Coordinates of C-alpha atoms and ligand atoms in Angstrom, one line a residue:
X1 CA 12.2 5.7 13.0
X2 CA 11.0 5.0 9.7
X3 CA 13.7 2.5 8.0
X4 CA 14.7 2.6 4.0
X5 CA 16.6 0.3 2.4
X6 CA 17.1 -0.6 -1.1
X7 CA 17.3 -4.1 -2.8
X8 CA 17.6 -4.6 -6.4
X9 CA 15.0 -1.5 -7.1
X10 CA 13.0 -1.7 -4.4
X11 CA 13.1 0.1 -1.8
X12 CA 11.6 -1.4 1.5
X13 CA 10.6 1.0 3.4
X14 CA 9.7 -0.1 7.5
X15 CA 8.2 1.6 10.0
X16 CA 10.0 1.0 13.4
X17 CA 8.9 1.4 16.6
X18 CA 8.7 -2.4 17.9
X19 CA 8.4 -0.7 21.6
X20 CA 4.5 0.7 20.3
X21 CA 3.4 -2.1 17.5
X22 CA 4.7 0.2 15.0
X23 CA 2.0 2.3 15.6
X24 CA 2.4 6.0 13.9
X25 CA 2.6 8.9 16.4
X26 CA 3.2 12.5 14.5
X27 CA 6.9 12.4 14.5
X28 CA 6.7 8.9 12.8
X29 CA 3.7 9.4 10.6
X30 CA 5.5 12.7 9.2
X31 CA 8.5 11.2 8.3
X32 CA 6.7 8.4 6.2
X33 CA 4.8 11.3 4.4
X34 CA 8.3 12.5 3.7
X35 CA 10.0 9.1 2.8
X36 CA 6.9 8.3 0.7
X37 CA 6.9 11.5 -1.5
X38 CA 10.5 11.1 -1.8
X39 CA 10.2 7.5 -2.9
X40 CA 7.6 8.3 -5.6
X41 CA 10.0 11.6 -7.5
X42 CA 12.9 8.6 -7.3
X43 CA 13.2 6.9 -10.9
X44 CA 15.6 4.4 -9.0
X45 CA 12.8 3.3 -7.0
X46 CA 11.0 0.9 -9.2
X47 CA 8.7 -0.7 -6.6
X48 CA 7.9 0.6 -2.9
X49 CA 7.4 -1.7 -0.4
X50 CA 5.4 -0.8 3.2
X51 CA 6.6 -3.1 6.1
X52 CA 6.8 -3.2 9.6
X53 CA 9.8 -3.9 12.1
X54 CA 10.0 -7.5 14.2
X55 CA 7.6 -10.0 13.7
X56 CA 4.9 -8.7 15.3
X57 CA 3.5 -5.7 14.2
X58 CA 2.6 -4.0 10.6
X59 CA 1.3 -1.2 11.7
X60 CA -1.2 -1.4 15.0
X61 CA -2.6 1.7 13.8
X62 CA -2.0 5.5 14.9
X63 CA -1.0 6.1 18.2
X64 CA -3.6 6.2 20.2
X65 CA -2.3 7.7 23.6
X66 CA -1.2 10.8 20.8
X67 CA -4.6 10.7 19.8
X68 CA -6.1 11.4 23.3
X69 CA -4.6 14.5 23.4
X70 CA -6.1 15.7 19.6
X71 CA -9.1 18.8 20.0
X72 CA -11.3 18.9 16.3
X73 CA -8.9 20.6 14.6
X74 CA -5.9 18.2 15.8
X75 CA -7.8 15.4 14.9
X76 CA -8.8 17.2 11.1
X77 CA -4.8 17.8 10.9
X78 CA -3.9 13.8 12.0
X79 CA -6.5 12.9 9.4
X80 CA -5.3 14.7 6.6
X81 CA -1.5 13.8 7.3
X82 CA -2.5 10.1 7.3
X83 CA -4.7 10.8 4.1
X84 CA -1.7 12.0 2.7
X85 CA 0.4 8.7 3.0
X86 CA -2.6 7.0 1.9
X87 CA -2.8 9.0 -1.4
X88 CA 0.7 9.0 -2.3
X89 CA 1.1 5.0 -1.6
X90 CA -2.3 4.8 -4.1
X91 CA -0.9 7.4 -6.8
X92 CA 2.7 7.3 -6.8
X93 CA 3.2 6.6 -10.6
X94 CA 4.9 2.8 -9.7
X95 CA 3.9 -0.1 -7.7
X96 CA 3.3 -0.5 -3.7
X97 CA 3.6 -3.2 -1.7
X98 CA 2.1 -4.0 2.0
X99 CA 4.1 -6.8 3.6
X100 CA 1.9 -7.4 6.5
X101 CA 4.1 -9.0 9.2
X102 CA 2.0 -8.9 11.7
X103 CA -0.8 -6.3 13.3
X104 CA -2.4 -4.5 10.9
X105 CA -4.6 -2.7 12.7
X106 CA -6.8 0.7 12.2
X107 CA -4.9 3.1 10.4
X108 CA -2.6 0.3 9.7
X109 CA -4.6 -1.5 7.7
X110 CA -5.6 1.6 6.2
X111 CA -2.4 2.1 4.8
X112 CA -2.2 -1.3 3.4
X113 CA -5.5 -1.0 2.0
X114 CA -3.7 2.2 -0.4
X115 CA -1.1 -0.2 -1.5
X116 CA -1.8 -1.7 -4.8
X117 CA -0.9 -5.0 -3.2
X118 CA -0.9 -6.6 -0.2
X119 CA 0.9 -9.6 1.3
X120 CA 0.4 -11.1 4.8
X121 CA 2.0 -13.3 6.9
X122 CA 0.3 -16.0 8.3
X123 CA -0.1 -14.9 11.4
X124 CA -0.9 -11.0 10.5
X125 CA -4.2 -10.0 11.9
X126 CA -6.2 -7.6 10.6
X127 CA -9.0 -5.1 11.0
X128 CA -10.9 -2.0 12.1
X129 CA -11.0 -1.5 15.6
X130 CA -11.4 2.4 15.6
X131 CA -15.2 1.6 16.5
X132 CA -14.3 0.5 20.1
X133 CA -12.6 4.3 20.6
X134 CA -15.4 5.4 20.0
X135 CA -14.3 7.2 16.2
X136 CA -14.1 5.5 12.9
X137 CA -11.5 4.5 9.6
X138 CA -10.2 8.4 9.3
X139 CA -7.4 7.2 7.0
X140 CA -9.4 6.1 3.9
X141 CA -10.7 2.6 5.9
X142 CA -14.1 3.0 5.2
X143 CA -14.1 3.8 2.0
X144 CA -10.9 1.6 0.4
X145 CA -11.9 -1.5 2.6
X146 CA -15.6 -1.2 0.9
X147 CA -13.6 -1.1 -2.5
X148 CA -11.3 -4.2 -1.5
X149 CA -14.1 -6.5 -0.5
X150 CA -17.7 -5.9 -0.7
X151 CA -19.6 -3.0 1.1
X152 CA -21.2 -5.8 3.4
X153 CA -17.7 -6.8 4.5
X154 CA -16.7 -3.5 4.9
X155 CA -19.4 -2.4 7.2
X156 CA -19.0 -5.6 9.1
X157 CA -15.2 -4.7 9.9
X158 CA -16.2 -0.9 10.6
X159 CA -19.1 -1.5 12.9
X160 CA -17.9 -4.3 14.9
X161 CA -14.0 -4.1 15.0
X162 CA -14.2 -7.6 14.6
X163 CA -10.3 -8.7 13.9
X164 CA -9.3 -11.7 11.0
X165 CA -6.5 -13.7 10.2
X166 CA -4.6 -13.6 7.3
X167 CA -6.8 -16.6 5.5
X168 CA -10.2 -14.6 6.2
X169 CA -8.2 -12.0 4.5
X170 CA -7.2 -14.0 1.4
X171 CA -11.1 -15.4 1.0
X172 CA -12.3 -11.7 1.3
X173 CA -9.5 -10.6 -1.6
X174 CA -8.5 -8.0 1.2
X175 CA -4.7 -9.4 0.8
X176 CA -3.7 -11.2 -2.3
X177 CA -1.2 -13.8 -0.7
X178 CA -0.5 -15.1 2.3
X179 CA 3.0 -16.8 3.4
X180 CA 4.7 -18.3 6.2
X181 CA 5.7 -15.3 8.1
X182 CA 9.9 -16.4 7.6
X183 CA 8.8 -16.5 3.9
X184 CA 7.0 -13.0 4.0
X185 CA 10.3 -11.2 2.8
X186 CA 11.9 -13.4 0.4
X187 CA 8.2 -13.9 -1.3
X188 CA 8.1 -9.9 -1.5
X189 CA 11.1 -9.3 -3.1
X190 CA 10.2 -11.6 -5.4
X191 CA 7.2 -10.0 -6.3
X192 CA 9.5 -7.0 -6.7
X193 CA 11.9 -8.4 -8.9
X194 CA 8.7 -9.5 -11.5
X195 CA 7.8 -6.2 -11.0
X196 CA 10.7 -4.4 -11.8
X197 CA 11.2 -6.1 -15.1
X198 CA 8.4 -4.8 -16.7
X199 CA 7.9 -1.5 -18.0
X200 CA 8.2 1.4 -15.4
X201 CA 6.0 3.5 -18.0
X202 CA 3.8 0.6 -18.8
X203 CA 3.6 0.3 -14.7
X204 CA 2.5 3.5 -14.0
X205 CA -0.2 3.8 -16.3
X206 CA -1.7 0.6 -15.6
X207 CA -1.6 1.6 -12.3
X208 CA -3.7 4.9 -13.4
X209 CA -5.9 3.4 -15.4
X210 CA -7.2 0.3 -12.6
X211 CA -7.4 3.0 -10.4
X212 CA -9.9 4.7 -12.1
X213 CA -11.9 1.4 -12.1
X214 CA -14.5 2.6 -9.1
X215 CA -14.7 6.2 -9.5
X216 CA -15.9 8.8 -11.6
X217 CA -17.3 8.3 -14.6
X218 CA -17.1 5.1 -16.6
X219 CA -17.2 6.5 -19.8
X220 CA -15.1 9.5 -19.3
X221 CA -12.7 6.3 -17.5
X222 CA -12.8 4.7 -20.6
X223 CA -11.9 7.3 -22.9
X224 CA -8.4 7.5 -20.1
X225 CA -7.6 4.4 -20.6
X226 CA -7.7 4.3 -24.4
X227 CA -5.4 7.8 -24.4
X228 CA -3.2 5.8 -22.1
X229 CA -2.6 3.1 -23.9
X230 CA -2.1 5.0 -27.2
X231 CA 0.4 7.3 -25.5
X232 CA 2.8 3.5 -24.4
X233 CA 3.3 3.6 -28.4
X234 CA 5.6 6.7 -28.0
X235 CA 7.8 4.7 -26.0
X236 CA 10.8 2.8 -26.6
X237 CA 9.4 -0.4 -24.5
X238 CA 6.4 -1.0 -26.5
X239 CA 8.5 -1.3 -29.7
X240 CA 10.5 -3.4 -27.1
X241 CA 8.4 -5.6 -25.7
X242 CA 6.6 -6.2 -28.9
X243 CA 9.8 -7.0 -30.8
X244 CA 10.7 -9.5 -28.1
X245 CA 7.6 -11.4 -28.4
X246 CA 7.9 -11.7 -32.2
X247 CA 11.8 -12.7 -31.5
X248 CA 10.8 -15.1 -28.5
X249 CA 13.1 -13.6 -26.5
X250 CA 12.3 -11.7 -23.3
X251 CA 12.0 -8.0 -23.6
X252 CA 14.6 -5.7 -21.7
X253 CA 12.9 -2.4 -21.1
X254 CA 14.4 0.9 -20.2
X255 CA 12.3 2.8 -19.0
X256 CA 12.5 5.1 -22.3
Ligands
HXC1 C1 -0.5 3.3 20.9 C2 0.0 1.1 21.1 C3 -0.9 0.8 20.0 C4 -1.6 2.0 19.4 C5 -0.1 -1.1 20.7 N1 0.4 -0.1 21.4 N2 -1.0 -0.5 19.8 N3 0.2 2.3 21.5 N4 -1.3 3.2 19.9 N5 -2.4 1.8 18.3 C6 1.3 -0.3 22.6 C7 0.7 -0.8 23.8 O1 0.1 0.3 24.5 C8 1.8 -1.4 24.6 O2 2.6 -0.3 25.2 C9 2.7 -2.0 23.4 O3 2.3 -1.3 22.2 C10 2.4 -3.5 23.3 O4 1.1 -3.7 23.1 P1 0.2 -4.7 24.0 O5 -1.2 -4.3 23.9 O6 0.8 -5.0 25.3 O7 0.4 -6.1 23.1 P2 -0.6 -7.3 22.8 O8 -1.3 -7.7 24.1 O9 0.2 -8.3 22.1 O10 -1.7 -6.7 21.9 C11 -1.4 -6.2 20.6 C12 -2.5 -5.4 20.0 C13 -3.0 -4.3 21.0 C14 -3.7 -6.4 19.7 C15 -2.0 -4.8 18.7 O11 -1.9 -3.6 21.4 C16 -4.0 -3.4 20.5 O12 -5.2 -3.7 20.4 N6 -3.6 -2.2 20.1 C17 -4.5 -1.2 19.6 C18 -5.0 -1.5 18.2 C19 -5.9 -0.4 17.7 O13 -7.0 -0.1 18.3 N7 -5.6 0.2 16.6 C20 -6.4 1.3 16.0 C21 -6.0 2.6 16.5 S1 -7.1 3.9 15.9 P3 3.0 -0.4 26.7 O14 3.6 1.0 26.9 O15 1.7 -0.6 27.5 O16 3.9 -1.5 26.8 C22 -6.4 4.2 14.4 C23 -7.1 5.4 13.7 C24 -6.5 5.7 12.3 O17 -5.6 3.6 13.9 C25 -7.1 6.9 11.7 C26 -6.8 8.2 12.4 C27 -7.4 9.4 11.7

């Protein structure tokens, strides 16, 4: 099952199948499609946060004994539903979160790689092993790892399948924190809570603006971001947060 659960607005979100790794078959990768695009139409839902069930496994990636079965068409279908996940965990106008507690493995580490920001346990694992079945990243892999880490790494990972630990991970900016895995929770909804102070507005088009960093044109990107930030000034949070500064006091936003 895919698990919600909501603590002081965020809502944790855990994909649950200990029995496969938390790998994603169809019934489990269409209900996070579903849980996800409700999550990101739900105001109370400041930050979203990917995990995995036990203390084993993230994600070890989609199922693979599903995948045997897939002809071309299947196999365009599984693509697209993963791609899906992918782009609303990358879009979604708030942040997201990867708690990696564990395995994070092909597609699993191709949904972390759509999060905005990733946190691993020490013992999390992670890589691209798609290579030894003889296909490749077909959630976004190849193309977000590159942007991650360096297009070196990135082809590395892809064409050997060569698995790393969480402090590989951390050197390589793949993940942006590692802690001990009893930690990983409390160290993630603490994240949440610094995230759920600021400005949801502010939030979301920061989160628009960074994510135009490597695409597109730069100009054109540019012009965005200035638009963006003039439009913050017809909200009640900039007067806010400004007016807290010049009060030294810390700003309470609204979300208005
Ligand atoms: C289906 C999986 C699975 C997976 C683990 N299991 N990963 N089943 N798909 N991706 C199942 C095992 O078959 C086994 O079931 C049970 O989970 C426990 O796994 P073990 O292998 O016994 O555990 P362990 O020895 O600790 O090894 C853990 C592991 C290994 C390193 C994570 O399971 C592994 O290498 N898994 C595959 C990882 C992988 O290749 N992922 C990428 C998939 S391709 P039984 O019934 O035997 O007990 C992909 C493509 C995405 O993700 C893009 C698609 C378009």
């Amino acid at each position: 099952m895919i698990g919600l659960e909501r603590r002081e607005g965020a809502a944790i979100v855990t994909v649950d199948r200990p029995e496969a790794m938390n790998a994603l078959d169809l019934e489990h990768l269409e209900a996070l499609r579903e849980r996800l695009a409700e999550l990101a139409a739900d105001a109370e839902a400041r930050v979203v946060v990917l995990t995995g069930a036990g203390e084993k496994a993230f994600v070890a990636g989609a199922d693979i004994k599903y995948m045997q079965g897939l002809d071309v068409l299947g196999a365009r279908r599984w693509g697209e539903l993963g791609h899906e996940c992918g782009n609303l965990l990358e879009t979604m106008p708030k942040p997201t979160i990867a708690a990696l507690n564990g395995f994070a493995l092909g597609g699993g580490c191709e949904l972390a790689l759509a999060c905005d920001l990733r946190l691993a346990s020490a013992n999390a694992r992670l890589g691209q092993p798609e290579i030894n079945l003889g296909v490749l990243p077909g959630w976004g892999g190849s193309l977000r790892l590159a942007r991650a880490t360096t297009l070196g790494f990135a082809k590395e990972l892809v064409l050997t399948g060569r698995q790393i630990g969480a402090e590989e991970a951390l050197e390589r900016g793949l993940v942006n924190a590692v802690h001990e895995p009893g930690e990983l929770m409390d160290k993630t909804l603490e994240l949440c809570r610094t995230l759920a102070a600021k400005s949801p507005l502010a939030l979301a088009y920061a989160k628009e603006a960074v994510n135009l960093a490597l695409q597109g044109d730069h100009r054109a990107n540019l012009a965005t971001e200035a638009r963006l930030f003039a439009m913050l000034f017809a909200t009640e949070d900039q007067t806010e947060g400004m007016a807290a500064f010049a009060e030294k006091r810390q700003p309470e936003f609204r979300g208005r």
